Tab-separated table of C-alpha atoms in Angstrom:
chain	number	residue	atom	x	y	z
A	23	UNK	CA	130.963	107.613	-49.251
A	24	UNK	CA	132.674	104.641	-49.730
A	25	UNK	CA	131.988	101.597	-47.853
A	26	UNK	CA	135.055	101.550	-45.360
A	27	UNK	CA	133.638	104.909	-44.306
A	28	UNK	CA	130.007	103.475	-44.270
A	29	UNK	CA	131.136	100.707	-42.043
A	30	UNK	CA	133.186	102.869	-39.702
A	31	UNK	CA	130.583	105.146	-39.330
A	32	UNK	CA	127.973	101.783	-38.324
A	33	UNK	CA	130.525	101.038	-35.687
A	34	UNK	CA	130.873	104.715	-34.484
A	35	UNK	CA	126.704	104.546	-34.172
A	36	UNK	CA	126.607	101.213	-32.506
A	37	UNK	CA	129.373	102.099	-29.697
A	38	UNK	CA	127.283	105.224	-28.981
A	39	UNK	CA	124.619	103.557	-28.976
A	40	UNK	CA	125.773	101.178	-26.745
A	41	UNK	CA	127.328	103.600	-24.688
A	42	UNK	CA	124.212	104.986	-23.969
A	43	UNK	CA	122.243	102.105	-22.693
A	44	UNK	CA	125.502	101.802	-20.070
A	45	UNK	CA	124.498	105.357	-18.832
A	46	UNK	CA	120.606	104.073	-18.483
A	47	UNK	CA	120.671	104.140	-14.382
A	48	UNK	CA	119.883	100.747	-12.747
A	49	UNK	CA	116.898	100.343	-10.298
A	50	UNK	CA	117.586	98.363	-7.629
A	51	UNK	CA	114.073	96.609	-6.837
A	52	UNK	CA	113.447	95.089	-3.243
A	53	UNK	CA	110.859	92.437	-4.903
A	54	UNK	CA	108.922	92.363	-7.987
A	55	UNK	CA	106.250	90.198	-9.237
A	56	UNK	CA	105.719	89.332	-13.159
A	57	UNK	CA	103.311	87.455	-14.826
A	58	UNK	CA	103.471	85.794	-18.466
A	59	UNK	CA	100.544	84.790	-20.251
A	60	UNK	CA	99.489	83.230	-23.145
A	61	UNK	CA	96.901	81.122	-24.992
A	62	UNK	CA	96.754	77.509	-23.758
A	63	UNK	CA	99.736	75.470	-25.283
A	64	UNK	CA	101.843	78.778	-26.284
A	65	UNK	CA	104.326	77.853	-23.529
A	66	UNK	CA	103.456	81.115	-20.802
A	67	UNK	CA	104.051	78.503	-17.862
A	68	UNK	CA	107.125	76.517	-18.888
A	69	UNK	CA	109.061	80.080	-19.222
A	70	UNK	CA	107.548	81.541	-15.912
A	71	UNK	CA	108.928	77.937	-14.243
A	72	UNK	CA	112.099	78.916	-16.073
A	73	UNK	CA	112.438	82.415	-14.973
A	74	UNK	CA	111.784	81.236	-11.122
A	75	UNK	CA	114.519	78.951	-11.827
A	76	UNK	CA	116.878	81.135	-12.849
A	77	UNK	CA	116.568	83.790	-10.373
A	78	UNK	CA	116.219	81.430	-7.447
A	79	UNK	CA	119.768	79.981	-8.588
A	80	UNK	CA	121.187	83.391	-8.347
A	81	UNK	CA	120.032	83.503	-4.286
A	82	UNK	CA	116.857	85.473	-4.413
A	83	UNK	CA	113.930	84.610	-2.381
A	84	UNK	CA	111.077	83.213	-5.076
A	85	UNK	CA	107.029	81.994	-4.861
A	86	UNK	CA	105.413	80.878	-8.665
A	87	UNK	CA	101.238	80.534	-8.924
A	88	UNK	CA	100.423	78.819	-12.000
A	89	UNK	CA	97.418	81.256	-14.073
A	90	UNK	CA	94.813	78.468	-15.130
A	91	UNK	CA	92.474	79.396	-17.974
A	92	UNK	CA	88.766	79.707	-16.199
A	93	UNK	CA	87.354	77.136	-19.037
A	94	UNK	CA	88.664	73.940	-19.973
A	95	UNK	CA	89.393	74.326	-23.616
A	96	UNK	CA	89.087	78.030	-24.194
A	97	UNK	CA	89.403	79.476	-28.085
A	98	UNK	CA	92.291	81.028	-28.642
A	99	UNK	CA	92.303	84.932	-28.038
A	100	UNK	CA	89.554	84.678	-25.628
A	101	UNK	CA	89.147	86.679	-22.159
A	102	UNK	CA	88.391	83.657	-19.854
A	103	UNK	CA	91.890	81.518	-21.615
A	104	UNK	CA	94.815	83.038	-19.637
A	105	UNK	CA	97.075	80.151	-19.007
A	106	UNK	CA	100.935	81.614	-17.494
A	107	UNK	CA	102.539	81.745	-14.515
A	108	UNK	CA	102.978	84.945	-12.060
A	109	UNK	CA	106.460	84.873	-10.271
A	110	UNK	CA	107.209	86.955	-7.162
A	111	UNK	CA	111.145	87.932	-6.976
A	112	UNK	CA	112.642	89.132	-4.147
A	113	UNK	CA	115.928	89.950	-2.378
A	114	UNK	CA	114.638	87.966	1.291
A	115	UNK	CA	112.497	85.313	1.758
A	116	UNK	CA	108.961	85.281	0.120
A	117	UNK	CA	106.197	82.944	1.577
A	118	UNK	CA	103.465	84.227	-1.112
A	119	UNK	CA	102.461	85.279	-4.508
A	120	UNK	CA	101.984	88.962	-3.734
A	121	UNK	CA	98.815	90.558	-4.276
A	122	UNK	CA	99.110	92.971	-7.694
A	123	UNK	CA	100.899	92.297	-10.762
A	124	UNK	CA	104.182	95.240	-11.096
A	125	UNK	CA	104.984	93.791	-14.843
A	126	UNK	CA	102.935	91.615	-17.237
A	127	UNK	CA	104.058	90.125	-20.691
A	128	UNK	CA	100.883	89.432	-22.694
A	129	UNK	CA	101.198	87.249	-25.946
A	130	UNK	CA	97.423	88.273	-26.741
A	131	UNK	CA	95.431	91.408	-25.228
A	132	UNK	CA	92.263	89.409	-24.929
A	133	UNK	CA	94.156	86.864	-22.079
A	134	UNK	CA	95.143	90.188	-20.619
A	135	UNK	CA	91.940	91.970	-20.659
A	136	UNK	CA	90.491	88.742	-18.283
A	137	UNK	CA	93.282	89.617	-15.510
A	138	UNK	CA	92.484	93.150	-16.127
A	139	UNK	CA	88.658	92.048	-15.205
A	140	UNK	CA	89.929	90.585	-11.791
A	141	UNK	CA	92.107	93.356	-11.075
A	142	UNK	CA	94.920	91.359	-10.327
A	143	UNK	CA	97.219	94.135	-12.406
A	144	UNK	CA	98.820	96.874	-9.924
A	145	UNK	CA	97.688	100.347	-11.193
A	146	UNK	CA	99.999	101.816	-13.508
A	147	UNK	CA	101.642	98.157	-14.317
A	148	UNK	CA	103.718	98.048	-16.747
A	149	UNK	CA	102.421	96.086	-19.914
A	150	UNK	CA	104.829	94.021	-22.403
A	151	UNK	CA	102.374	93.183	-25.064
A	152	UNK	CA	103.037	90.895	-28.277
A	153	UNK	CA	102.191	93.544	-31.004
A	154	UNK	CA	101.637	91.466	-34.452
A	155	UNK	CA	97.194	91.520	-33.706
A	156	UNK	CA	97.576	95.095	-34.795
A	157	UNK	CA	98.505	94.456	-38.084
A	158	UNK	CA	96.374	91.246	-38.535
A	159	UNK	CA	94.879	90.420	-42.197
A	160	UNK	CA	91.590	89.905	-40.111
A	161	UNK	CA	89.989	93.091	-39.653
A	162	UNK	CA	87.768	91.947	-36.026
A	163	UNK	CA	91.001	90.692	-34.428
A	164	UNK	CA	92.725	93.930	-35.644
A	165	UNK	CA	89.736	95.863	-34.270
A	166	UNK	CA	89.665	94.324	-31.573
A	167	UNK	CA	93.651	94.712	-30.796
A	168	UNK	CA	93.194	98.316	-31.259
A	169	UNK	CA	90.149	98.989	-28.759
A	170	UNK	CA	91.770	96.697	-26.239
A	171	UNK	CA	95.301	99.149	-26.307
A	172	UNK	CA	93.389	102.298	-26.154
A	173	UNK	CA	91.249	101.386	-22.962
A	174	UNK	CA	94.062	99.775	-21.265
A	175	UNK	CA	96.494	103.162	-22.319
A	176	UNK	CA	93.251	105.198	-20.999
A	177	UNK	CA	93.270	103.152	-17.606
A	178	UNK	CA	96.376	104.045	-16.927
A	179	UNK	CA	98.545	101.044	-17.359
A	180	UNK	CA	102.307	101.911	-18.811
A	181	UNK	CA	101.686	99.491	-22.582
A	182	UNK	CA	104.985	98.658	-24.555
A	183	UNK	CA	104.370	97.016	-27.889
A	184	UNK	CA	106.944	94.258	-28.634
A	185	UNK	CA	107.134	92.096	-31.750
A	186	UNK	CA	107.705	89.177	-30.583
A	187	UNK	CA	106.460	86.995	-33.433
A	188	UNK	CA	108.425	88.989	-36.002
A	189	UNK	CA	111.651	88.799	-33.603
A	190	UNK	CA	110.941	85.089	-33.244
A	191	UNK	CA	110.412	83.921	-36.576
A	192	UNK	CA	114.092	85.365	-37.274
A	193	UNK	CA	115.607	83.015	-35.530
A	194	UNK	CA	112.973	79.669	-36.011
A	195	UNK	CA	110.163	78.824	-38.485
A	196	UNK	CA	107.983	78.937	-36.104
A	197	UNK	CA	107.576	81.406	-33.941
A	198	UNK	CA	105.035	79.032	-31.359
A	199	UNK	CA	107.673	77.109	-30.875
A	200	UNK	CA	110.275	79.678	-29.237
A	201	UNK	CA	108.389	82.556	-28.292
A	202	UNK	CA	108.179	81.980	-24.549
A	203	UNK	CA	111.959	81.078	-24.476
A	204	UNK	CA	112.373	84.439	-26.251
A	205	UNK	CA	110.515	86.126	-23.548
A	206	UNK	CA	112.056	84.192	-21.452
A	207	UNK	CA	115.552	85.950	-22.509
A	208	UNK	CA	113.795	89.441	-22.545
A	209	UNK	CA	113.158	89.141	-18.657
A	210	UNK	CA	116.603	88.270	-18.158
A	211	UNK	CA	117.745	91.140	-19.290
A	212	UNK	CA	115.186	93.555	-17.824
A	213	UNK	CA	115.768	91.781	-13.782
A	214	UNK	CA	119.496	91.243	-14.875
A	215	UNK	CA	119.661	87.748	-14.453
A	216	UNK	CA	122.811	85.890	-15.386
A	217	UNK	CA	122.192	84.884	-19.165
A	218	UNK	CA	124.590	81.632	-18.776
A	219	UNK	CA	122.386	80.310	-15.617
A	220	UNK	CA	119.833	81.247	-19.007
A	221	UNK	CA	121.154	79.015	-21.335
A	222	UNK	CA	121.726	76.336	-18.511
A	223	UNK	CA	117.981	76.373	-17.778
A	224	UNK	CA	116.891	75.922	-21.300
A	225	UNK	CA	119.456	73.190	-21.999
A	226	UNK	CA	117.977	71.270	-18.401
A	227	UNK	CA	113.853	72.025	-19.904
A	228	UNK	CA	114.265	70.715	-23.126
A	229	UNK	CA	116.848	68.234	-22.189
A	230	UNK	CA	114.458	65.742	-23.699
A	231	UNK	CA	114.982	66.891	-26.982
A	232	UNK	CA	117.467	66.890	-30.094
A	233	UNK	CA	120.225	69.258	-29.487
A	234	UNK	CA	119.198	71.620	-32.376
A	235	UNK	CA	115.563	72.270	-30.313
A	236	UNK	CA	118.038	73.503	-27.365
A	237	UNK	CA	120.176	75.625	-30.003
């Protein structure tokens, strides 16, 4: 096969492909509420501020609650550390911040295991969780990853592994640094929120900074 063929053939895979996520029906969703959290200092509130942004530019009704870790300096990885933001989106007016979590992004299962604790997670919720602890040099954190998936697969709640840090540190050298932008761009596309409104909102955040932080 030579490589003209090879190439055509890549095209013919990714227009199928792409096809095929165009059939994927849409759900049309009357309100939602998300929550993104994080260790302390990983950036979980700064992209659920953005993502309230964003969708309240686009017209729909929006309430944010700040997550604040129960300690004052938790460790990292620890139960009582969850630091984020939950977001309530909806097509009217909203005057609260809902009562049960409908989708969570979790850089760390430990900071989700503590909003498991106060059942603030709608049964069946569906779980976005950063997936690089699994593979961790450090066998407890590893071990610990693992037990944490099976319980919360065993309690019901709908887990997705994403690798965020690996996705991340494609684009930066330092995946701390942009992960909660790149989640950020992830929830666009899963509420359909206009991307440019996207790019407008990180450009206004970080407006502080050199150009090359916004790029």
């Amino acid at each position: 096969m030579n490589s003209t063929t090879t190439l055509k053939s890549v095209k013919q895979a990714a227009g199928a492909a792409s096809a095929a996520a165009r059939q994927k029906p849409v759900v049309t969703l009357k309100e939602h509420i998300v929550e993104i959290i994080s260790d302390s200092g990983e950036g979980a509130q700064r992209c659920g501020q953005s993502l309230g942004s964003i969708a309240a530019k686009m017209g729909n009704g929006i309430w944010t609650v700040e997550i604040i870790p129960a300690e004052i300096r938790p460790p990292a990885r620890s139960v009582a550390g969850a630091s984020g933001n939950r977001i309530r989106i909806g097509s009217g007016y909203i005057t609260n911040g809902g009562d049960e979590t409908d989708l969570v992004i979790a850089f760390n299962e430990q900071v989700l295991l503590g909003r498991v604790r106060d059942r603030e997670l709608k049964p069946g919720c569906t779980i976005l969780l950063e997936s690089m602890w699994r593979d961790s040099s450090d066998p407890k954190i590893s071990g610990a990853y693992e037990e944490a998936y099976d319980k919360l697969v065993a309690a019901g709640y709908k887990v997705r592994e994403v690798p965020m840090e690996r996705e991340c540190l494609a684009l930066v050298k330092d995946a701390r640094r942009g992960k909660n932008m790149f989640v950020l761009g992830m929830l666009c596309s899963i509420y359909s929120l206009d991307l440019a409104l996207g790019r407008e909102q990180i450009a206004l955040t970080f407006a502080k900074k050199d150009k090359s932080v916004v790029d």
